[in-house]
Coordinates of C-alpha atoms in Angstrom, one line a residue:
M197 CA 0.0 0.1 0.0
A198 CA 3.0 2.4 0.9
L199 CA 4.4 1.6 -2.5
L200 CA 1.2 2.2 -4.3
L201 CA 1.0 5.6 -2.8
L202 CA 4.5 6.5 -3.6
F203 CA 3.9 5.5 -7.3
V204 CA 1.0 7.8 -7.4
L205 CA 2.8 10.8 -5.9
L206 CA 5.7 10.3 -8.4
C207 CA 3.4 10.1 -11.4
G208 CA 1.7 13.3 -10.0
D209 CA 5.1 15.1 -9.9
A210 CA 6.0 14.1 -13.3
D211 CA 2.8 15.6 -14.8
F212 CA 3.4 18.9 -12.8
T213 CA 6.9 19.1 -14.2
R214 CA 5.5 18.6 -17.8
S215 CA 3.0 21.4 -17.5
L216 CA 3.8 25.1 -18.7
S217 CA 6.7 26.7 -16.6
I218 CA 9.0 29.7 -17.0
T219 CA 12.7 28.6 -16.9
T220 CA 14.3 31.8 -16.4
P221 CA 15.0 32.6 -12.6
E222 CA 13.7 35.7 -10.9
Q223 CA 16.6 38.5 -10.8
M224 CA 17.6 42.2 -10.5
I225 CA 18.9 44.0 -13.4
E226 CA 21.0 47.0 -13.0
K227 CA 21.5 49.3 -16.3
A228 CA 22.5 52.8 -17.0
R229 CA 20.2 55.5 -18.1
G230 CA 20.0 55.6 -22.0
E231 CA 20.9 52.2 -22.2
T232 CA 18.8 49.1 -23.1
A233 CA 17.7 46.7 -20.5
Y234 CA 17.1 43.0 -21.4
L235 CA 14.4 41.2 -19.4
P236 CA 14.6 37.4 -20.1
C237 CA 11.5 35.1 -19.9
K238 CA 12.0 31.6 -21.3
F239 CA 9.2 29.2 -21.0
T240 CA 8.4 25.5 -21.9
L241 CA 5.2 24.0 -22.9
S242 CA 3.5 20.4 -21.9
P243 CA 1.5 18.4 -24.3
E244 CA -1.3 19.3 -22.4
D245 CA -1.3 22.9 -23.1
Q246 CA -3.6 23.2 -25.9
G247 CA -5.1 26.6 -25.6
P248 CA -4.3 29.8 -27.2
L249 CA -1.0 31.1 -26.4
D250 CA -1.1 34.6 -24.3
I251 CA 2.0 36.4 -23.1
E252 CA 1.8 39.6 -21.1
W253 CA 4.4 42.0 -19.4
L254 CA 3.2 44.3 -16.5
I255 CA 5.1 47.1 -14.6
S256 CA 4.6 47.9 -11.0
P257 CA 6.2 51.4 -10.6
A258 CA 8.5 51.9 -7.8
D259 CA 6.7 54.6 -6.3
N260 CA 3.7 52.3 -5.9
Q261 CA 1.2 54.9 -6.7
V262 CA -0.6 52.9 -9.4
V263 CA -1.3 49.2 -9.7
D264 CA 0.2 46.9 -12.1
Q265 CA -0.1 48.0 -15.7
V266 CA 0.3 46.1 -18.9
I267 CA 3.1 47.4 -21.1
I268 CA 3.2 44.7 -24.0
L269 CA 0.8 42.0 -24.7
Y270 CA 0.6 39.0 -27.1
S271 CA -2.6 37.4 -27.9
G272 CA -4.4 35.9 -30.7
D273 CA -1.2 35.8 -32.9
K274 CA -1.0 39.8 -32.6
M275 CA 1.4 42.2 -30.6
Y276 CA 0.0 45.1 -28.6
D277 CA 2.4 47.7 -27.3
D278 CA 0.4 51.0 -26.6
Y279 CA -0.9 50.2 -23.2
Y280 CA 1.5 52.3 -21.0
P281 CA 2.3 55.6 -22.6
D282 CA 5.6 56.1 -20.6
L283 CA 7.2 53.1 -22.5
K284 CA 5.4 53.4 -25.8
G285 CA 7.8 52.9 -28.6
R286 CA 10.6 51.7 -26.2
V287 CA 9.4 48.0 -25.3
H288 CA 9.7 45.3 -27.8
F289 CA 9.8 41.5 -27.9
T290 CA 13.3 40.0 -28.6
S291 CA 11.9 37.0 -30.5
N292 CA 9.9 37.0 -33.8
D293 CA 8.4 33.6 -33.0
L294 CA 6.9 33.7 -29.4
K295 CA 5.6 30.2 -29.9
S296 CA 9.3 28.7 -29.8
G297 CA 9.1 29.7 -25.9
D298 CA 11.0 33.1 -25.7
A299 CA 9.0 35.8 -24.3
S300 CA 11.9 38.1 -23.3
I301 CA 11.7 41.7 -24.0
N302 CA 14.0 44.8 -24.6
V303 CA 13.4 48.2 -22.9
T304 CA 15.2 51.1 -24.9
N305 CA 16.6 54.4 -23.7
L306 CA 16.1 53.7 -20.1
Q307 CA 14.8 56.3 -17.7
L308 CA 14.8 56.9 -14.2
S309 CA 11.0 56.6 -14.4
D310 CA 11.3 53.1 -15.8
I311 CA 12.6 51.7 -12.3
G312 CA 10.2 49.2 -10.8
T313 CA 9.2 45.7 -10.7
Y314 CA 8.4 43.7 -14.2
Q315 CA 6.3 40.6 -14.2
C316 CA 6.2 38.1 -17.3
K317 CA 3.0 36.0 -17.6
V318 CA 2.7 33.2 -19.9
K319 CA -0.9 31.4 -20.4
K320 CA -1.6 28.4 -22.7
A321 CA -4.6 26.7 -21.2
P322 CA -4.7 24.9 -18.8
G323 CA -1.1 26.1 -18.1
V324 CA -0.2 29.3 -16.5
A325 CA 3.1 30.8 -15.1
N326 CA 4.9 34.0 -14.0
K327 CA 8.2 35.5 -13.1
K328 CA 9.1 38.8 -11.5
F329 CA 12.1 41.0 -12.3
Q330 CA 13.5 43.9 -10.5
L331 CA 14.8 46.7 -13.1
V332 CA 17.2 49.5 -11.3
V333 CA 18.3 52.4 -13.6
L334 CA 21.4 54.2 -12.3
V335 CA 23.1 57.3 -13.6
K336 CA 26.8 57.1 -14.7
P337 CA 28.8 59.9 -13.1
S338 CA 29.5 62.8 -15.6
G339 CA 30.5 66.5 -15.6
T340 CA 33.0 65.9 -12.9
R341 CA 35.2 69.0 -11.9
C342 CA 38.5 69.2 -10.1
Y343 CA 39.4 72.4 -8.5
V344 CA 41.5 73.8 -5.5
D345 CA 39.5 75.6 -2.7
G346 CA 42.0 78.0 -1.1
S347 CA 45.2 80.0 -1.9
E348 CA 48.0 77.8 -3.5
E349 CA 50.8 79.4 -1.5
I350 CA 53.7 77.8 0.3
G351 CA 52.7 77.3 3.9
N352 CA 49.0 77.5 3.5
D353 CA 46.2 75.0 3.9
F354 CA 43.8 74.4 1.1
K355 CA 41.5 71.5 -0.3
L356 CA 41.6 69.7 -3.5
K357 CA 38.1 68.8 -4.5
C358 CA 36.5 66.2 -7.0
E359 CA 33.0 66.9 -7.5
P360 CA 30.7 65.2 -10.4
K361 CA 27.7 67.1 -11.6
E362 CA 25.6 63.7 -11.4
G363 CA 25.9 60.2 -10.7
S364 CA 24.0 57.4 -8.6
L365 CA 25.2 56.5 -5.1
P366 CA 27.3 54.9 -4.0
L367 CA 30.4 56.6 -5.7
Q368 CA 34.1 55.8 -5.4
Y369 CA 36.9 58.1 -5.7
E370 CA 40.4 57.8 -6.8
W371 CA 43.2 60.3 -6.8
Q372 CA 46.6 59.8 -8.7
K373 CA 49.5 62.1 -9.4
L374 CA 50.5 62.2 -13.1
S375 CA 53.6 64.3 -13.2
D376 CA 56.9 64.9 -11.6
S377 CA 57.8 62.3 -9.0
Q378 CA 54.2 60.9 -9.0
K379 CA 55.0 60.3 -5.3
L380 CA 52.1 61.5 -2.9
P381 CA 52.8 63.0 0.3
T382 CA 52.2 60.5 3.3
S383 CA 49.5 62.6 4.7
W384 CA 47.4 62.3 1.6
L385 CA 47.3 58.6 1.6
S386 CA 44.2 58.3 4.0
E387 CA 42.3 60.5 1.6
M388 CA 43.0 59.3 -1.7
T389 CA 39.7 57.4 -2.0
S390 CA 37.6 60.4 -0.8
S391 CA 36.2 63.4 -2.9
I392 CA 38.3 65.9 -0.8
I393 CA 41.9 66.0 -0.1
S394 CA 43.0 68.4 3.0
V395 CA 46.5 69.9 2.2
K396 CA 48.2 71.2 5.2
N397 CA 51.2 73.6 5.3
A398 CA 51.6 73.2 1.5
S399 CA 55.1 73.1 -0.1
S400 CA 56.5 73.4 -3.7
E401 CA 56.8 69.5 -3.8
F402 CA 53.0 69.3 -4.0
S403 CA 52.9 71.0 -7.4
G404 CA 52.0 68.7 -10.4
T405 CA 49.0 67.5 -12.5
Y406 CA 46.4 65.2 -10.5
S407 CA 43.7 63.1 -11.9
C408 CA 40.3 62.2 -10.0
T409 CA 38.4 59.1 -11.2
V410 CA 34.7 58.6 -9.9
K411 CA 32.9 55.3 -10.4
N412 CA 29.8 53.4 -9.6
R413 CA 28.2 50.4 -10.6
V414 CA 27.4 51.4 -14.4
G415 CA 30.3 53.6 -15.2
S416 CA 33.1 56.2 -14.4
D417 CA 34.3 59.7 -15.1
Q418 CA 37.6 61.7 -14.7
C419 CA 38.9 65.1 -14.3
L420 CA 42.2 66.7 -14.2
L421 CA 43.8 69.3 -11.9
R422 CA 46.9 71.4 -12.3
L423 CA 48.4 72.1 -8.9
N424 CA 50.9 75.1 -8.8
V425 CA 52.2 76.1 -5.2
V426 CA 54.0 79.4 -5.5
P427 CA 55.7 81.6 -2.6
P428 CA 53.4 83.9 -0.5
S429 CA 52.6 87.2 -2.4
N430 CA 53.3 90.7 -1.0
K431 CA 49.9 91.1 1.0
A432 CA 51.0 94.6 2.4
G433 CA 51.9 96.0 -1.0
L434 CA 48.6 94.8 -2.6
I435 CA 46.7 96.2 0.5
A436 CA 48.5 99.4 0.3
G437 CA 48.1 99.7 -3.5
A438 CA 44.3 99.0 -3.2
I439 CA 44.0 101.8 -0.3
I440 CA 45.7 104.2 -2.8
G441 CA 43.6 103.4 -5.5
I442 CA 40.4 104.1 -3.6
L443 CA 41.8 107.3 -2.4
L444 CA 42.6 108.5 -5.9
A445 CA 39.1 107.4 -6.9
L446 CA 37.5 109.3 -4.2
V447 CA 39.5 112.5 -5.0
L448 CA 38.6 112.2 -8.6
I449 CA 35.0 111.9 -7.8
G450 CA 34.8 114.8 -5.5
L451 CA 36.6 116.9 -8.3
I452 CA 33.9 115.9 -10.6
I453 CA 31.3 117.0 -7.9
F454 CA 33.0 120.1 -7.3
C455 CA 33.2 121.2 -10.9
C456 CA 29.6 120.5 -11.5
H457 CA 28.7 122.5 -8.6
K458 CA 30.6 125.5 -9.4
K459 CA 29.3 125.2 -13.1
R460 CA 26.0 125.2 -11.8
R461 CA 26.5 128.2 -9.5
E462 CA 28.0 130.3 -12.4
E463 CA 24.8 129.6 -14.6
K464 CA 22.4 130.5 -12.1
Y465 CA 24.5 133.8 -11.3
E466 CA 24.5 134.9 -15.0
K467 CA 20.6 134.0 -15.3
E468 CA 20.0 136.4 -12.0
V469 CA 22.2 139.2 -13.5
H470 CA 20.7 139.3 -16.8
H471 CA 17.0 139.2 -15.2
D472 CA 17.9 142.3 -12.8
I473 CA 19.4 144.3 -16.2
R474 CA 16.1 143.7 -17.9
E475 CA 14.0 145.0 -15.0
D476 CA 16.2 148.2 -14.4
V477 CA 16.4 149.5 -17.9
P478 CA 13.4 151.3 -19.4
P479 CA 12.1 150.3 -22.6
P480 CA 13.7 152.4 -25.6
K481 CA 11.5 155.0 -27.4
S482 CA 10.7 154.8 -30.9
R483 CA 12.4 157.1 -33.4
T484 CA 9.1 158.8 -34.4
S485 CA 8.3 160.0 -30.9
T486 CA 12.0 160.9 -30.5
A487 CA 12.0 163.0 -33.6
R488 CA 8.9 164.6 -32.6
S489 CA 10.1 165.6 -29.2
Y490 CA 13.2 167.1 -30.8
I491 CA 11.1 169.3 -33.4
G492 CA 8.8 170.6 -30.4
S493 CA 12.0 171.7 -28.4
N494 CA 13.0 173.5 -31.6
H495 CA 9.6 175.4 -31.9
S496 CA 9.8 176.5 -28.6
S497 CA 13.5 177.6 -28.9
L498 CA 12.3 179.5 -32.2
G499 CA 9.7 181.4 -30.2
S500 CA 12.1 183.0 -28.1
M501 CA 14.7 183.9 -30.6
S502 CA 15.3 187.1 -32.4
P503 CA 14.8 187.7 -36.1
S504 CA 18.8 188.3 -36.5
N505 CA 19.9 184.9 -35.7
M506 CA 16.6 182.8 -36.5
E507 CA 17.5 182.1 -40.1
G508 CA 21.1 180.6 -39.1
Y509 CA 19.8 178.5 -36.4
S510 CA 17.0 177.3 -38.3
K511 CA 19.2 175.8 -40.9
T512 CA 21.8 174.4 -38.5
Q513 CA 19.2 172.8 -36.3
Y514 CA 17.3 171.2 -39.1
N515 CA 20.3 169.7 -40.7
Q516 CA 20.7 167.7 -37.4
V517 CA 17.5 166.3 -37.6
P518 CA 17.6 162.2 -38.7
S519 CA 17.0 161.9 -42.2
E520 CA 15.0 158.9 -41.8
D521 CA 12.3 160.7 -40.0
F522 CA 12.1 163.3 -42.7
E523 CA 11.8 160.5 -45.2
R524 CA 8.9 159.1 -43.3
T525 CA 7.3 162.6 -42.9
P526 CA 6.8 164.2 -46.5
Q527 CA 5.8 167.5 -45.4
S528 CA 7.9 169.9 -43.1
P529 CA 6.4 171.4 -40.2
T530 CA 4.7 174.7 -40.5
L531 CA 5.9 177.3 -38.1
P532 CA 3.6 180.1 -37.1
P533 CA 5.0 183.7 -38.0
A534 CA 6.9 185.4 -35.4
K535 CA 5.5 188.8 -33.9
F536 CA 8.1 191.4 -33.7
K537 CA 7.8 194.4 -31.6
H538 CA 8.9 197.8 -33.2
P539 CA 11.8 199.4 -31.2
Y540 CA 11.0 202.6 -29.3
K541 CA 13.3 205.0 -27.2
T542 CA 12.7 205.9 -23.6
D543 CA 14.8 208.0 -21.6
G544 CA 17.3 207.8 -24.3
I545 CA 17.5 203.9 -24.3
T546 CA 16.3 201.9 -27.2
V547 CA 13.8 199.3 -26.2
V548 CA 13.1 196.4 -28.8

């Protein structure tokens, strides 16, 4: 009886091993951003699996904010790859004949958003099988920069720094001296695998070309640094020169302000003087009124003159009248006839 039961169990196990199964083991796959990830899914069928073949790949994103979503599907001898917008056009089956037992896929141009758990499901009634694969997308170190933080002078303390612009952790650093003696100071040895080397009491022997290599699991990057340790500069002279320069600049600014202020005062003074002159000087008389006044004064003078000198005076005075006024006045002024008294004698004295 025991032997019969054992025979039945062995037969059952044999039937189970002959059913549909995925032979590829579950695994974690690491790839760099921009590369192509190969996700294997090999399967075998049993004679009992007579139904239609269906293959589907699903993704469970790393953020776990959405449920499993189909990214590519094979059903009814047709392939569909437009289910998941983030991977549309970037996921493909690697085999042209999926019935041969290869449901592997390629995910091209990997992005950080592609990180997650991928599941391969194979169905062929009555058989069903599935396997999961973890995809990790890493960023290679890039844009690494080497520089000196501090003054490269003898006796000073400064730091050598190596900083990549991007790169997935963990990162490994390695410093090397490429020139001169290629012998590194003993005090640096403990820091040759870190991103920063602290230099104490620098000397000219430290001068040379150094390289820093940054690595992670998917790539590496390198930068070069030229270190030139020089004697200390004359700081007192530099400070004195800076002070003199500042003083000269202040003097120049003061002169400019003084000149501008002086010029404004002169312009203001000229305007005030010009305004005062215009207010003090009366407006000039017209030529016509001047000529009339001149002629009127002559009339009054003629009335008091004697006949003996009237003729000569009239000629002389009229000749002094501006010609312009006479050109404007066509008629000469008419003088009233003078009245003369006859002379007479009184007490032997002749009175005019």
